[in-house]
């Protein structure tokens, strides 16, 4: 198999995963980078690094809404920056990918324990989609809470069913509801709990339906908490791609002449969010902005971000 076909085959499952949250996607992306680093052919370290950038862009484009992939590629490029030969660079890249993959699970556990302490002890909590970070938070010390978890279905792929099933197996009382019920159900809840695929210029990007839940919470005076690790917080200027059109057949195999609009993600403005909890603690909107301003990334990623941000919008 030629290198291009081999890379496309590696990346295909990453692009095809339409139900997993950012943490799962990050682990998949790390494995793609680790395996690619093993077989990339290069005449020198700079050639190897350029090939890593090419693979990294393929990974980023496969799941453009998932911020952890930016930091995966950053860590790998930084790992080979001062390496003298290709074999050493290859080993450094593979080790960096493995460390990132292991860190995904570690960070998720820390976020869950930190965020669980900030959940209301009584009352229902509404959430949607199937974030592994949200799941970990809700399962952590679940027996100490009194109340149910209201899970919205998260059309069109219905990944809310995965979360509801996992919570039920953990003996968490669950109510499962259609997405359109958010405005009716939120006022009777003690909190809206959201995950994040990215946090950046647009706010918190999460599964479609998050804005409706947050708006309902704002009207009812219900707090909105976002749980995420710091690999989902992007530097200023990095794109948050929510215009990632998906097959219309996922929604409806309608008659000719009916155009199906099907996108998975939307940004929740920071002024709709009361608290962002990461592995280092609770952050206000101002704290998030200060953190973003301190993030450094290699020039190759800055160039990718600038190019990606200049893409014409599909609806323009």
Short mmCIF file of C-alpha atoms in Angstrom, two decimals:
data_model
loop_
_atom_site.label_atom_id
_atom_site.label_comp_id
_atom_site.label_asym_id
_atom_site.label_seq_id
_atom_site.Cartn_x
_atom_site.Cartn_y
_atom_site.Cartn_z
CA UNK A 1 0.00 0.00 0.00
CA UNK A 2 1.39 3.42 -0.94
CA UNK A 3 1.94 6.02 1.86
CA UNK A 4 -1.07 8.15 0.91
CA UNK A 5 -3.46 5.19 0.89
CA UNK A 6 -1.93 3.90 4.10
CA UNK A 7 -2.47 7.25 5.83
CA UNK A 8 -6.04 7.53 4.52
CA UNK A 9 -6.77 4.05 5.88
CA UNK A 10 -5.37 5.04 9.27
CA UNK A 11 -7.42 8.23 9.46
CA UNK A 12 -10.69 6.82 8.10
CA UNK A 13 -11.96 5.32 11.41
CA UNK A 14 -11.22 8.62 13.14
CA UNK A 15 -13.38 10.53 10.67
CA UNK A 16 -16.07 7.84 10.80
CA UNK A 17 -16.55 8.02 14.58
CA UNK A 18 -19.66 10.17 14.93
CA UNK A 19 -20.75 9.28 18.48
CA UNK A 20 -17.65 9.46 20.69
CA UNK A 21 -16.69 12.50 22.72
CA UNK A 22 -13.45 14.44 22.50
CA UNK A 23 -11.55 12.24 24.96
CA UNK A 24 -12.19 9.06 22.96
CA UNK A 25 -11.38 10.83 19.70
CA UNK A 26 -8.13 12.12 21.24
CA UNK A 27 -7.04 8.58 22.08
CA UNK A 28 -7.83 7.46 18.55
CA UNK A 29 -5.88 10.38 17.12
CA UNK A 30 -2.88 9.56 19.32
CA UNK A 31 -2.85 6.02 18.01
CA UNK A 32 -2.96 7.26 14.40
CA UNK A 33 0.02 9.54 15.04
CA UNK A 34 1.95 6.83 16.90
CA UNK A 35 1.50 4.30 14.13
CA UNK A 36 2.23 6.80 11.36
CA UNK A 37 5.48 7.85 13.04
CA UNK A 38 6.67 4.27 12.77
CA UNK A 39 6.42 3.98 8.98
CA UNK A 40 6.99 7.55 7.73
CA UNK A 41 9.92 7.58 5.33
CA UNK A 42 12.26 10.58 5.57
CA UNK A 43 15.73 11.61 4.45
CA UNK A 44 16.37 13.71 7.54
CA UNK A 45 14.82 15.11 10.70
CA UNK A 46 13.32 18.14 8.95
CA UNK A 47 11.79 15.90 6.30
CA UNK A 48 10.40 13.67 9.05
CA UNK A 49 8.96 16.69 10.87
CA UNK A 50 7.30 17.93 7.67
CA UNK A 51 5.73 14.50 7.22
CA UNK A 52 4.50 14.58 10.82
CA UNK A 53 2.89 17.95 10.14
CA UNK A 54 1.15 16.42 7.10
CA UNK A 55 -0.15 13.51 9.17
CA UNK A 56 -1.18 15.88 11.95
CA UNK A 57 -3.20 18.03 9.56
CA UNK A 58 -4.97 14.90 8.28
CA UNK A 59 -5.86 14.03 11.88
CA UNK A 60 -7.06 17.57 12.61
CA UNK A 61 -9.19 17.68 9.47
CA UNK A 62 -10.76 14.31 10.31
CA UNK A 63 -12.35 15.77 13.45
CA UNK A 64 -12.06 19.56 13.14
CA UNK A 65 -14.28 20.28 16.16
CA UNK A 66 -12.11 18.30 18.59
CA UNK A 67 -9.58 20.59 20.30
CA UNK A 68 -7.46 17.87 21.99
CA UNK A 69 -6.12 16.89 18.57
CA UNK A 70 -4.43 20.30 18.33
CA UNK A 71 -2.50 19.60 21.52
CA UNK A 72 -1.72 16.06 20.44
CA UNK A 73 -0.05 17.35 17.28
CA UNK A 74 1.65 20.16 19.25
CA UNK A 75 3.18 17.75 21.76
CA UNK A 76 4.49 15.45 19.03
CA UNK A 77 6.04 18.29 17.02
CA UNK A 78 7.67 19.71 20.14
CA UNK A 79 9.06 16.28 21.01
CA UNK A 80 11.05 16.11 17.76
CA UNK A 81 12.16 19.74 17.69
CA UNK A 82 15.76 19.29 18.95
CA UNK A 83 16.32 15.67 17.87
CA UNK A 84 19.42 14.95 15.75
CA UNK A 85 18.47 11.93 13.64
CA UNK A 86 15.42 10.30 12.15
CA UNK A 87 15.46 7.18 14.34
CA UNK A 88 15.57 9.30 17.49
CA UNK A 89 12.83 11.56 16.11
CA UNK A 90 10.71 8.53 15.29
CA UNK A 91 11.09 7.20 18.83
CA UNK A 92 10.39 10.63 20.35
CA UNK A 93 7.22 11.08 18.29
CA UNK A 94 5.90 7.65 19.19
CA UNK A 95 6.66 8.22 22.87
CA UNK A 96 4.93 11.61 22.83
CA UNK A 97 1.82 10.07 21.23
CA UNK A 98 1.76 7.31 23.84
CA UNK A 99 2.13 9.83 26.69
CA UNK A 100 -0.70 11.92 25.31
CA UNK A 101 -2.94 8.87 25.02
CA UNK A 102 -2.21 7.85 28.61
CA UNK A 103 -2.74 11.42 29.78
CA UNK A 104 -6.26 11.54 28.34
CA UNK A 105 -7.46 8.98 30.88
CA UNK A 106 -5.53 10.52 33.76
CA UNK A 107 -6.88 14.00 33.05
CA UNK A 108 -10.43 12.67 32.74
CA UNK A 109 -10.22 11.06 36.17
CA UNK A 110 -8.94 14.24 37.80
CA UNK A 111 -11.62 16.35 36.11
CA UNK A 112 -14.33 13.90 37.24
CA UNK A 113 -13.26 14.02 40.87
CA UNK A 114 -12.89 17.81 40.81
CA UNK A 115 -16.22 18.42 39.07
CA UNK A 116 -18.17 15.86 41.12
CA UNK A 117 -17.52 17.92 44.24
CA UNK A 118 -19.32 20.85 42.58
CA UNK A 119 -22.49 18.97 41.62
CA UNK A 120 -25.61 19.76 43.63
CA UNK A 121 -26.20 17.16 46.34
CA UNK A 122 -29.92 17.12 45.61
CA UNK A 123 -32.03 17.65 42.52
CA UNK A 124 -31.98 16.54 38.91
CA UNK A 125 -29.11 17.28 36.53
CA UNK A 126 -29.74 17.63 32.79
CA UNK A 127 -27.15 16.74 30.19
CA UNK A 128 -26.89 15.53 26.59
CA UNK A 129 -24.68 13.62 24.17
CA UNK A 130 -22.14 11.07 25.43
CA UNK A 131 -19.14 12.87 26.88
CA UNK A 132 -16.86 10.48 28.76
CA UNK A 133 -15.88 13.38 31.05
CA UNK A 134 -19.53 14.05 31.89
CA UNK A 135 -20.08 10.33 32.45
CA UNK A 136 -17.11 10.10 34.80
CA UNK A 137 -18.29 13.13 36.73
CA UNK A 138 -21.81 11.77 37.19
CA UNK A 139 -20.59 8.31 38.22
CA UNK A 140 -18.01 9.64 40.70
CA UNK A 141 -19.47 9.25 44.21
CA UNK A 142 -22.91 8.92 42.60
CA UNK A 143 -24.41 7.28 45.70
CA UNK A 144 -23.80 10.44 47.68
CA UNK A 145 -26.21 12.38 45.48
CA UNK A 146 -30.00 12.48 45.68
CA UNK A 147 -31.59 13.11 42.34
CA UNK A 148 -31.84 11.87 38.80
CA UNK A 149 -29.88 12.57 35.64
CA UNK A 150 -32.00 13.75 32.73
CA UNK A 151 -30.31 12.70 29.48
CA UNK A 152 -31.41 14.13 26.15
CA UNK A 153 -31.31 11.80 23.14
CA UNK A 154 -28.81 13.81 21.03
CA UNK A 155 -30.11 13.28 17.54
CA UNK A 156 -29.35 12.21 14.90
CA UNK A 157 -27.00 9.52 16.20
CA UNK A 158 -28.80 9.07 19.54
CA UNK A 159 -25.56 8.89 21.51
CA UNK A 160 -27.51 10.01 24.57
CA UNK A 161 -28.61 6.39 24.76
CA UNK A 162 -24.99 5.36 25.39
CA UNK A 163 -24.69 7.77 28.31
CA UNK A 164 -28.08 6.83 29.76
CA UNK A 165 -27.20 3.13 29.60
CA UNK A 166 -23.81 3.66 31.24
CA UNK A 167 -25.32 5.71 34.06
CA UNK A 168 -28.09 3.16 34.64
CA UNK A 169 -25.47 0.39 34.90
CA UNK A 170 -23.80 2.53 37.57
CA UNK A 171 -27.08 2.63 39.54
CA UNK A 172 -27.72 6.28 38.71
CA UNK A 173 -31.45 7.08 38.32
CA UNK A 174 -31.93 8.22 34.72
CA UNK A 175 -34.69 9.96 32.79
CA UNK A 176 -34.28 9.82 29.00
CA UNK A 177 -36.00 12.48 26.89
CA UNK A 178 -36.16 13.85 23.37
CA UNK A 179 -34.01 16.89 22.57
CA UNK A 180 -37.03 19.16 22.09
CA UNK A 181 -38.01 18.69 25.75
CA UNK A 182 -35.07 20.73 27.06
CA UNK A 183 -37.01 23.94 27.66
CA UNK A 184 -39.71 22.03 29.53
CA UNK A 185 -37.36 19.93 31.68
CA UNK A 186 -34.56 22.34 32.58
CA UNK A 187 -36.58 24.56 34.98
CA UNK A 188 -37.16 21.56 37.26
CA UNK A 189 -33.44 20.71 37.37
CA UNK A 190 -30.75 21.84 39.79
CA UNK A 191 -28.05 22.07 37.10
CA UNK A 192 -27.28 21.73 33.41
CA UNK A 193 -24.03 19.82 32.93
CA UNK A 194 -22.21 20.01 29.59
CA UNK A 195 -19.04 18.56 28.15
CA UNK A 196 -16.88 20.37 25.62
CA UNK A 197 -15.18 19.49 22.37
CA UNK A 198 -13.40 22.83 22.41
CA UNK A 199 -13.31 26.11 24.33
CA UNK A 200 -12.19 29.09 22.29
CA UNK A 201 -13.11 32.29 20.50
CA UNK A 202 -16.72 31.20 19.95
CA UNK A 203 -17.23 29.91 23.48
CA UNK A 204 -17.78 26.26 24.39
CA UNK A 205 -18.41 24.03 21.37
CA UNK A 206 -20.52 21.01 22.26
CA UNK A 207 -23.21 18.82 20.72
CA UNK A 208 -26.14 20.51 19.01
CA UNK A 209 -28.84 21.15 21.62
CA UNK A 210 -26.43 22.59 24.17
CA UNK A 211 -27.46 26.18 23.41
CA UNK A 212 -31.16 25.37 23.89
CA UNK A 213 -30.41 23.76 27.25
CA UNK A 214 -28.20 26.67 28.32
CA UNK A 215 -30.80 29.25 27.24
CA UNK A 216 -33.51 27.44 29.17
CA UNK A 217 -31.22 27.33 32.20
CA UNK A 218 -30.47 31.04 31.95
CA UNK A 219 -34.18 31.89 31.84
CA UNK A 220 -34.93 29.64 34.81
CA UNK A 221 -31.94 30.67 36.93
CA UNK A 222 -30.44 27.16 36.74
CA UNK A 223 -26.61 27.05 36.79
CA UNK A 224 -24.71 25.70 33.77
CA UNK A 225 -21.44 23.90 34.45
CA UNK A 226 -18.99 22.73 31.78
CA UNK A 227 -16.54 19.93 32.53
CA UNK A 228 -13.44 19.68 30.37
CA UNK A 229 -9.71 19.16 30.56
CA UNK A 230 -7.22 21.80 29.49
CA UNK A 231 -6.43 20.12 26.16
CA UNK A 232 -9.82 21.34 24.97
CA UNK A 233 -9.03 25.00 25.64
CA UNK A 234 -7.70 26.54 22.42
CA UNK A 235 -5.37 29.52 22.00
CA UNK A 236 -6.87 32.71 20.53
CA UNK A 237 -7.32 32.59 16.78
CA UNK A 238 -7.73 28.83 16.48
CA UNK A 239 -10.81 27.70 14.54
CA UNK A 240 -13.75 25.98 16.16
CA UNK A 241 -15.32 24.23 13.21
CA UNK A 242 -19.06 23.83 13.71
CA UNK A 243 -19.86 23.93 9.96
CA UNK A 244 -18.96 20.27 9.52
CA UNK A 245 -21.85 19.02 7.40
CA UNK A 246 -22.79 15.37 7.82
CA UNK A 247 -24.88 13.05 5.63
CA UNK A 248 -28.52 14.06 5.44
CA UNK A 249 -29.55 10.39 5.46
CA UNK A 250 -28.65 10.28 9.16
CA UNK A 251 -31.64 12.53 9.82
CA UNK A 252 -34.16 11.47 7.17
CA UNK A 253 -34.23 9.78 3.79
CA UNK A 254 -36.62 12.38 2.50
CA UNK A 255 -38.11 12.86 -0.95
CA UNK A 256 -36.35 14.71 -3.73
CA UNK A 257 -36.36 18.45 -3.31
CA UNK A 258 -35.91 18.32 0.48
CA UNK A 259 -32.50 19.52 1.63
CA UNK A 260 -31.45 18.03 4.97
CA UNK A 261 -29.41 20.20 7.33
CA UNK A 262 -27.26 17.99 9.55
CA UNK A 263 -24.48 19.31 11.74
CA UNK A 264 -23.37 17.96 15.09
CA UNK A 265 -21.88 20.90 16.97
CA UNK A 266 -22.67 24.45 18.06
CA UNK A 267 -20.96 27.09 20.23
CA UNK A 268 -22.37 28.07 23.62
CA UNK A 269 -21.36 31.67 24.43
CA UNK A 270 -19.36 32.03 27.63
CA UNK A 271 -21.94 34.38 29.12
CA UNK A 272 -24.37 31.45 29.27
CA UNK A 273 -21.94 29.39 31.36
CA UNK A 274 -21.54 29.82 35.11
CA UNK A 275 -18.52 27.61 35.68
CA UNK A 276 -15.87 25.71 33.73
CA UNK A 277 -14.21 22.90 35.70
CA UNK A 278 -10.88 21.47 34.56
CA UNK A 279 -8.21 19.29 36.15
CA UNK A 280 -6.78 22.37 37.90
CA UNK A 281 -10.07 23.56 39.41
CA UNK A 282 -12.91 25.95 38.66
CA UNK A 283 -12.49 28.70 36.08
CA UNK A 284 -14.54 31.79 35.38
CA UNK A 285 -14.85 33.18 31.87
CA UNK A 286 -12.02 35.62 32.65
CA UNK A 287 -9.86 32.77 33.96
CA UNK A 288 -10.43 30.86 30.73
CA UNK A 289 -9.34 33.86 28.64
CA UNK A 290 -6.18 34.33 30.69
CA UNK A 291 -5.34 30.64 30.28
CA UNK A 292 -5.92 30.81 26.52
CA UNK A 293 -3.60 33.79 26.14
CA UNK A 294 -0.71 31.82 27.68
CA UNK A 295 -0.92 28.77 25.39
CA UNK A 296 1.98 28.36 22.97
CA UNK A 297 1.94 26.26 19.80
CA UNK A 298 4.46 25.59 17.01
CA UNK A 299 4.49 27.80 13.93
CA UNK A 300 3.17 24.96 11.75
CA UNK A 301 -0.01 24.77 13.83
CA UNK A 302 -0.41 28.55 13.78
CA UNK A 303 -0.20 28.42 10.00
CA UNK A 304 -2.80 25.65 9.86
CA UNK A 305 -5.11 27.62 12.15
CA UNK A 306 -4.77 30.74 10.02
CA UNK A 307 -5.48 28.83 6.83
CA UNK A 308 -8.42 26.97 8.37
CA UNK A 309 -9.92 30.19 9.73
CA UNK A 310 -9.81 31.71 6.23
CA UNK A 311 -11.92 28.92 4.68
CA UNK A 312 -15.18 30.27 3.21
CA UNK A 313 -18.22 29.35 5.24
CA UNK A 314 -20.40 26.75 3.47
CA UNK A 315 -23.47 28.93 3.91
CA UNK A 316 -21.85 32.08 2.54
#
